[in-house]
GROMACS .gro file of C-alpha atoms in nm:
model
  345
    1MET     CA    1   9.037  10.960   8.180
    2LYS     CA    2   8.689  11.012   8.040
    3ALA     CA    3   8.660  10.775   7.747
    4ASP     CA    4   8.453  11.008   7.529
    5ASN     CA    5   8.752  11.243   7.511
    6VAL     CA    6   8.980  10.971   7.375
    7SER     CA    7   9.142  11.068   7.047
    8MET     CA    8   9.345  10.883   6.791
    9GLN     CA    9   9.722  10.935   6.777
   10GLY     CA   10   9.807  11.261   6.603
   11GLY     CA   11  10.106  11.401   6.419
   12GLY     CA   12  10.005  11.223   6.099
   13TYR     CA   13  10.029  10.879   6.260
   14TYR     CA   14   9.659  10.794   6.238
   15ASN     CA   15   9.642  10.915   5.878
   16GLU     CA   16   9.928  10.680   5.793
   17ASN     CA   17   9.782  10.380   5.975
   18SER     CA   18   9.408  10.386   5.898
   19ASN     CA   19   9.394  10.208   5.562
   20LEU     CA   20   9.144   9.952   5.694
   21GLN     CA   21   8.908  10.231   5.798
   22GLY     CA   22   8.947  10.383   5.452
   23GLN     CA   23   8.862  10.051   5.291
   24ALA     CA   24   8.542  10.040   5.499
   25ILE     CA   25   8.442  10.376   5.349
   26ASP     CA   26   8.507  10.252   4.994
   27LYS     CA   27   8.306   9.933   5.045
   28SER     CA   28   8.025  10.115   5.223
   29LEU     CA   29   7.977  10.376   4.951
   30GLU     CA   30   7.953  10.094   4.696
   31LEU     CA   31   7.664   9.944   4.896
   32LEU     CA   32   7.468  10.257   4.988
   33ARG     CA   33   7.159  10.363   4.801
   34PRO     CA   34   7.211  10.668   4.577
   35SER     CA   35   7.128  10.993   4.752
   36GLY     CA   36   6.800  11.155   4.654
   37HIS     CA   37   6.942  11.502   4.718
   38GLN     CA   38   6.846  11.742   4.437
   39GLY     CA   39   6.953  12.084   4.567
   40LEU     CA   40   7.243  12.301   4.455
   41SER     CA   41   7.399  12.303   4.803
   42ILE     CA   42   7.447  12.039   5.072
   43ILE     CA   43   7.582  12.015   5.427
   44LEU     CA   44   7.771  11.698   5.522
   45ALA     CA   45   7.908  11.606   5.866
   46ASP     CA   46   8.159  11.339   5.960
   47TYR     CA   47   8.131  11.253   6.329
   48GLY     CA   48   8.473  11.120   6.430
   49SER     CA   49   8.711  11.271   6.173
   50SER     CA   50   9.042  11.221   6.356
   51GLU     CA   51   9.322  11.361   6.134
   52GLY     CA   52   9.094  11.378   5.832
   53LYS     CA   53   9.247  11.153   5.567
   54ASN     CA   54   8.945  10.924   5.559
   55SER     CA   55   8.701  11.215   5.593
   56VAL     CA   56   8.849  11.365   5.275
   57GLN     CA   57   8.801  11.031   5.102
   58LEU     CA   58   8.443  11.004   5.230
   59PHE     CA   59   8.333  11.356   5.140
   60SER     CA   60   8.494  11.363   4.796
   61GLN     CA   61   8.354  11.026   4.693
   62TYR     CA   62   8.008  11.112   4.823
   63LEU     CA   63   8.002  11.447   4.643
   64LYS     CA   64   8.086  11.274   4.315
   65THR     CA   65   7.745  11.103   4.335
   66LEU     CA   66   7.563  11.439   4.350
   67PRO     CA   67   7.588  11.601   4.004
   68SER     CA   68   7.344  11.882   4.091
   69VAL     CA   69   7.551  12.012   4.385
   70THR     CA   70   7.759  12.324   4.323
   71SER     CA   71   7.844  12.414   4.684
   72ALA     CA   72   7.900  12.209   4.999
   73THR     CA   73   7.962  12.275   5.366
   74LEU     CA   74   8.175  12.000   5.520
   75VAL     CA   75   8.183  11.952   5.899
   76PHE     CA   76   8.473  11.768   6.063
   77ASN     CA   77   8.387  11.664   6.419
   78ASP     CA   78   8.600  11.498   6.686
   79THR     CA   79   8.676  11.519   7.057
   80PRO     CA   80   8.857  11.826   7.196
   81SER     CA   81   9.177  11.625   7.247
   82ASN     CA   82   9.196  11.540   6.876
   83ASP     CA   83   9.494  11.675   6.679
   84PHE     CA   84   9.308  11.955   6.502
   85SER     CA   85   9.635  12.103   6.376
   86SER     CA   86   9.695  11.785   6.178
   87LEU     CA   87   9.330  11.781   6.068
   88THR     CA   88   9.343  12.137   5.933
   89LEU     CA   89   9.668  12.057   5.750
   90THR     CA   90   9.503  11.752   5.592
   91ILE     CA   91   9.209  11.966   5.478
   92HIS     CA   92   9.442  12.232   5.335
   93GLN     CA   93   9.654  11.977   5.149
   94ASN     CA   94   9.346  11.807   5.002
   95TRP     CA   95   9.139  12.113   4.910
   96ASP     CA   96   9.148  12.025   4.541
   97THR     CA   97   9.024  11.673   4.618
   98LEU     CA   98   8.743  11.799   4.842
   99SER     CA   99   8.629  12.055   4.584
  100LEU     CA  100   8.640  11.795   4.305
  101GLY     CA  101   8.905  11.990   4.120
  102GLY     CA  102   8.736  12.321   4.187
  103SER     CA  103   8.400  12.218   4.041
  104ILE     CA  104   8.229  12.258   4.380
  105SER     CA  105   8.259  12.558   4.611
  106ILE     CA  106   8.330  12.424   4.960
  107ASN     CA  107   8.326  12.563   5.311
  108THR     CA  108   8.476  12.364   5.598
  109LEU     CA  109   8.383  12.373   5.966
  110LEU     CA  110   8.555  12.215   6.267
  111SER     CA  111   8.350  12.088   6.561
  112PRO     CA  112   8.572  12.002   6.863
  113ARG     CA  113   8.315  11.836   7.089
  114SER     CA  114   8.210  11.485   7.185
  115TYR     CA  115   7.943  11.357   6.949
  116PHE     CA  116   7.752  11.222   7.247
  117GLU     CA  117   7.633  11.582   7.278
  118GLN     CA  118   7.461  11.805   7.025
  119VAL     CA  119   7.750  11.964   6.836
  120LEU     CA  120   7.568  12.148   6.553
  121PRO     CA  121   7.252  12.364   6.524
  122ASP     CA  122   6.907  12.211   6.487
  123GLY     CA  123   6.822  12.092   6.136
  124PHE     CA  124   7.166  12.189   6.005
  125VAL     CA  125   7.291  11.871   5.836
  126ASP     CA  126   7.168  11.700   5.518
  127ALA     CA  127   7.375  11.383   5.555
  128GLY     CA  128   7.577  11.264   5.853
  129PHE     CA  129   7.839  10.990   5.870
  130ASN     CA  130   8.007  10.790   6.145
  131PHE     CA  131   8.274  10.540   6.039
  132THR     CA  132   8.474  10.313   6.273
  133ALA     CA  133   8.395  10.518   6.583
  134LEU     CA  134   8.081  10.409   6.770
  135HIS     CA  135   8.248  10.102   6.917
  136TRP     CA  136   8.424  10.348   7.151
  137LEU     CA  137   8.231  10.386   7.476
  138ARG     CA  138   8.152  10.715   7.647
  139ASN     CA  139   8.284  10.595   7.984
  140MET     CA  140   8.592  10.393   8.071
  141PRO     CA  141   8.514  10.039   8.197
  142ASP     CA  142   8.651   9.945   8.539
  143ALA     CA  143   8.741   9.617   8.707
  144SER     CA  144   8.379   9.560   8.810
  145SER     CA  145   8.241   9.590   8.455
  146THR     CA  146   8.059   9.286   8.321
  147SER     CA  147   7.944   9.193   7.973
  148SER     CA  148   7.588   9.287   8.065
  149SER     CA  149   7.688   9.626   8.209
  150LEU     CA  150   7.899   9.701   7.900
  151SER     CA  151   7.609   9.600   7.676
  152ALA     CA  152   7.379   9.836   7.866
  153ALA     CA  153   7.635  10.118   7.841
  154ALA     CA  154   7.676  10.059   7.468
  155HIS     CA  155   7.298  10.070   7.422
  156GLU     CA  156   7.273  10.398   7.612
  157ASP     CA  157   7.560  10.543   7.407
  158PHE     CA  158   7.399  10.445   7.076
  159VAL     CA  159   7.062  10.592   7.174
  160THR     CA  160   7.231  10.910   7.300
  161PHE     CA  161   7.424  10.944   6.974
  162LEU     CA  162   7.114  10.900   6.758
  163SER     CA  163   6.910  11.136   6.975
  164ALA     CA  164   7.171  11.411   6.935
  165ARG     CA  165   7.190  11.355   6.559
  166HIS     CA  166   6.810  11.371   6.534
  167LYS     CA  167   6.831  11.734   6.643
  168GLU     CA  168   7.105  11.822   6.395
  169ILE     CA  169   6.995  11.638   6.081
  170ARG     CA  170   6.705  11.783   5.882
  171GLN     CA  171   6.385  11.586   5.826
  172HIS     CA  172   6.439  11.313   5.564
  173GLY     CA  173   6.813  11.363   5.591
  174THR     CA  174   7.034  11.056   5.633
  175MET     CA  175   7.273  10.915   5.891
  176THR     CA  176   7.520  10.653   5.772
  177ILE     CA  177   7.692  10.446   6.041
  178CYS     CA  178   7.961  10.185   5.981
  179ILE     CA  179   8.023  10.028   6.319
  180PRO     CA  180   8.274   9.758   6.418
  181SER     CA  181   8.064   9.475   6.557
  182ASP     CA  182   8.088   9.129   6.708
  183GLY     CA  183   8.229   8.881   6.456
  184GLU     CA  184   8.499   8.632   6.365
  185ILE     CA  185   8.723   8.906   6.226
  186SER     CA  186   8.814   9.141   6.511
  187VAL     CA  187   9.086   9.335   6.690
  188LEU     CA  188   9.077   9.115   7.000
  189PRO     CA  189   9.413   8.953   6.911
  190THR     CA  190   9.574   9.298   6.935
  191PHE     CA  191   9.428   9.345   7.285
  192ARG     CA  192   9.587   9.018   7.398
  193CYS     CA  193   9.914   9.121   7.236
  194PHE     CA  194   9.904   9.456   7.415
  195GLU     CA  195   9.850   9.283   7.749
  196ALA     CA  196  10.148   9.052   7.696
  197SER     CA  197  10.363   9.345   7.582
  198LEU     CA  198  10.270   9.555   7.885
  199ARG     CA  199  10.354   9.263   8.115
  200ASN     CA  200  10.700   9.249   7.959
  201LEU     CA  201  10.742   9.623   8.019
  202TYR     CA  202  10.584   9.639   8.364
  203ASP     CA  203  10.906   9.656   8.567
  204LYS     CA  204  11.019   9.954   8.363
  205TYR     CA  205  10.697  10.158   8.333
  206GLN     CA  206  10.444  10.016   8.584
  207VAL     CA  207  10.153  10.041   8.339
  208ASP     CA  208   9.885   9.794   8.447
  209PRO     CA  209   9.875   9.520   8.178
  210THR     CA  210   9.508   9.446   8.249
  211ILE     CA  211   9.414   9.787   8.108
  212ALA     CA  212   9.430   9.610   7.771
  213ARG     CA  213   9.122   9.412   7.884
  214ARG     CA  214   8.939   9.732   7.978
  215LEU     CA  215   8.983   9.942   7.669
  216PRO     CA  216   8.673  10.161   7.628
  217MET     CA  217   8.534   9.965   7.335
  218TYR     CA  218   8.237   9.736   7.289
  219PHE     CA  219   8.156   9.528   6.983
  220ARG     CA  220   7.780   9.499   6.961
  221THR     CA  221   7.593   9.200   6.824
  222LEU     CA  222   7.345   9.263   6.545
  223ASP     CA  223   7.059   9.208   6.790
  224GLU     CA  224   7.202   9.474   7.022
  225ILE     CA  225   7.233   9.719   6.733
  226LEU     CA  226   6.876   9.660   6.619
  227THR     CA  227   6.748   9.693   6.977
  228SER     CA  228   6.909  10.037   7.004
  229ILE     CA  229   6.760  10.149   6.673
  230ALA     CA  230   6.418  10.021   6.779
  231ALA     CA  231   6.443  10.241   7.089
  232VAL     CA  232   6.443  10.550   6.865
  233ASP     CA  233   6.209  10.427   6.592
  234THR     CA  234   5.990  10.736   6.622
  235ASN     CA  235   6.293  10.945   6.520
  236TRP     CA  236   6.473  10.722   6.272
  237SER     CA  237   6.384  10.468   6.003
  238LEU     CA  238   6.636  10.199   5.911
  239LYS     CA  239   6.661  10.204   5.531
  240SER     CA  240   6.940   9.953   5.472
  241ARG     CA  241   7.174   9.721   5.660
  242HIS     CA  242   7.479   9.526   5.545
  243ASN     CA  243   7.738   9.298   5.703
  244LEU     CA  244   8.091   9.392   5.601
  245PRO     CA  245   8.375   9.169   5.733
  246LEU     CA  246   8.714   9.318   5.645
  247MET     CA  247   9.057   9.175   5.720
  248HIS     CA  248   9.335   9.426   5.768
  249THR     CA  249   9.459   9.542   5.430
  250SER     CA  250   9.813   9.416   5.502
  251TRP     CA  251   9.706   9.053   5.536
  252SER     CA  252   9.799   8.819   5.251
  253PRO     CA  253   9.796   8.439   5.205
  254GLU     CA  254  10.174   8.447   5.242
  255VAL     CA  255  10.124   8.507   5.614
  256ILE     CA  256  10.015   8.142   5.642
  257GLU     CA  257  10.153   7.970   5.334
  258ALA     CA  258  10.420   8.091   5.096
  259SER     CA  259  10.649   7.951   4.829
  260SER     CA  260  10.948   7.987   5.059
  261GLU     CA  261  11.030   8.050   5.422
  262GLU     CA  262  11.174   8.386   5.321
  263ALA     CA  263  10.848   8.491   5.156
  264ARG     CA  264  10.645   8.371   5.455
  265MET     CA  265  10.858   8.566   5.701
  266ALA     CA  266  10.842   8.877   5.481
  267GLY     CA  267  10.462   8.848   5.467
  268ARG     CA  268  10.442   8.813   5.844
  269LYS     CA  269  10.666   9.114   5.898
  270ARG     CA  270  10.450   9.331   5.670
  271TYR     CA  271  10.139   9.214   5.853
  272THR     CA  272  10.294   9.266   6.197
  273ASP     CA  273  10.425   9.615   6.119
  274ALA     CA  274  10.093   9.727   5.971
  275VAL     CA  275   9.880   9.582   6.252
  276ALA     CA  276  10.108   9.742   6.511
  277GLY     CA  277  10.065  10.083   6.350
  278PHE     CA  278   9.690  10.033   6.313
  279ALA     CA  279   9.641   9.926   6.676
  280LEU     CA  280   9.873  10.184   6.831
  281ALA     CA  281   9.719  10.467   6.629
  282ALA     CA  282   9.387  10.394   6.799
  283CYS     CA  283   9.488  10.282   7.150
  284SER     CA  284   9.813  10.455   7.243
  285GLN     CA  285   9.649  10.738   7.439
  286VAL     CA  286   9.482  10.492   7.676
  287PHE     CA  287   9.816  10.328   7.757
  288ILE     CA  288  10.002  10.658   7.786
  289ASP     CA  289   9.741  10.775   8.036
  290GLY     CA  290   9.832  10.467   8.241
  291LEU     CA  291  10.182  10.606   8.298
  292LYS     CA  292  10.252  10.769   8.634
  293PRO     CA  293  10.538  11.009   8.558
  294GLN     CA  294  10.549  11.161   8.907
  295GLY     CA  295  10.645  10.822   9.052
  296TYR     CA  296  10.893  10.727   8.784
  297GLN     CA  297  11.251  10.791   8.895
  298GLY     CA  298  11.155  11.133   9.030
  299GLU     CA  299  11.074  11.271   8.686
  300SER     CA  300  10.825  11.553   8.702
  301SER     CA  301  10.924  11.832   8.463
  302GLU     CA  302  10.721  11.871   8.145
  303ASP     CA  303  11.018  11.785   7.924
  304GLU     CA  304  11.093  11.471   8.122
  305VAL     CA  305  10.729  11.361   8.102
  306ILE     CA  306  10.735  11.406   7.725
  307ARG     CA  307  11.055  11.203   7.698
  308LEU     CA  308  10.910  10.933   7.922
  309LYS     CA  309  10.605  10.902   7.698
  310GLU     CA  310  10.824  10.884   7.389
  311ARG     CA  311  11.041  10.610   7.540
  312PHE     CA  312  10.733  10.419   7.651
  313MET     CA  313  10.577  10.431   7.304
  314THR     CA  314  10.904  10.322   7.142
  315ASP     CA  315  10.935  10.029   7.380
  316LEU     CA  316  10.567   9.933   7.353
  317THR     CA  317  10.587   9.933   6.974
  318PHE     CA  318  10.897   9.714   6.983
  319ALA     CA  319  10.741   9.476   7.238
  320PHE     CA  320  10.422   9.447   7.030
  321LYS     CA  321  10.620   9.367   6.716
  322GLU     CA  322  10.816   9.103   6.906
  323GLU     CA  323  10.505   8.940   7.055
  324PHE     CA  324  10.263   8.950   6.761
  325PRO     CA  325  10.450   8.726   6.512
  326CYS     CA  326  10.510   8.467   6.784
  327THR     CA  327  10.150   8.432   6.902
  328HIS     CA  328   9.903   8.616   6.678
  329CYS     CA  329  10.034   8.647   6.322
  330THR     CA  330   9.786   8.391   6.186
  331ASP     CA  331   9.489   8.555   6.363
  332LYS     CA  332   9.226   8.739   6.159
  333VAL     CA  333   9.281   9.100   6.260
  334GLY     CA  334   9.031   9.349   6.123
  335PHE     CA  335   8.672   9.451   6.180
  336THR     CA  336   8.337   9.287   6.119
  337TYR     CA  337   8.139   9.597   6.029
  338THR     CA  338   7.766   9.654   6.038
  339LEU     CA  339   7.672   9.922   5.785
  340LEU     CA  340   7.351  10.112   5.856
  341GLN     CA  341   7.171  10.382   5.662
  342LEU     CA  342   6.904  10.566   5.861
  343GLU     CA  343   6.653  10.828   5.753
  344ARG     CA  344   6.564  11.105   5.995
  345LEU     CA  345   6.185  11.113   6.048
   0.00000   0.00000   0.00000
């Protein structure tokens, strides 16, 4: 599997389990400098839209800050394997929200290509956005990958991304990036939980548990981020930077301390269920690709493969929810974001 064609789980599942990513958008827009855009029309692009719930939130909130705008073109970009049927349904169901109750005339475009390539015409975009996406690497790590090789790959990916956006975004346009980074609040506990869960399921499905250590993600340090931006400083100017640590929205103090054992257990169950949905919405495709249907009890027909994947996901979800409250329910699951606003030179 080529990692830059990884997509989030479709069928509405990612929309339902991406509240943390939505919170990052809310917090980021509160921190960003007001746009200096004065025209009647604007073109916005979200690079990494998935099923679109958070893109709708992003575009609608951003447009509210632009009183002069009467028409907007909104670009929804994701990898070709993304669930574009679900994305188009989300757009259709939220047309009134996107158009600010009909006060703005909107046109929507879909861009089904990896954002590590140029995906839009030169000088097309006024403002681009990338939320909770650039921690995904272009290439899948293997057993020989080291921290230094992953750091180098992440640097190359970041520079490639910014170089492609430099072609698409007009001069003095903006690129806003909210990137999960190295920090105390992270998703690493979910990786360890996935590995333990896959070990428990290995006899049944033969999915390598160590794949949970090689998920195609890298959480850059601030120094690594700034080094990548410095490499393209003739193309981009860093206008603002913020640190944004966010626990998963389902966490509450009751997870650790509560007035009763019943309340504590209820808090832990809410946290476990939400974290399971959040983690599986992002990572399930990687684990499903680890299945080898042709070697599993002779199953080879398309219907049998589909049923095998469904059984695997049901069992993995159950195993995760069994493991997490025993070993990780007091861990700080979430993202430590670095929020960047860049101006295209």
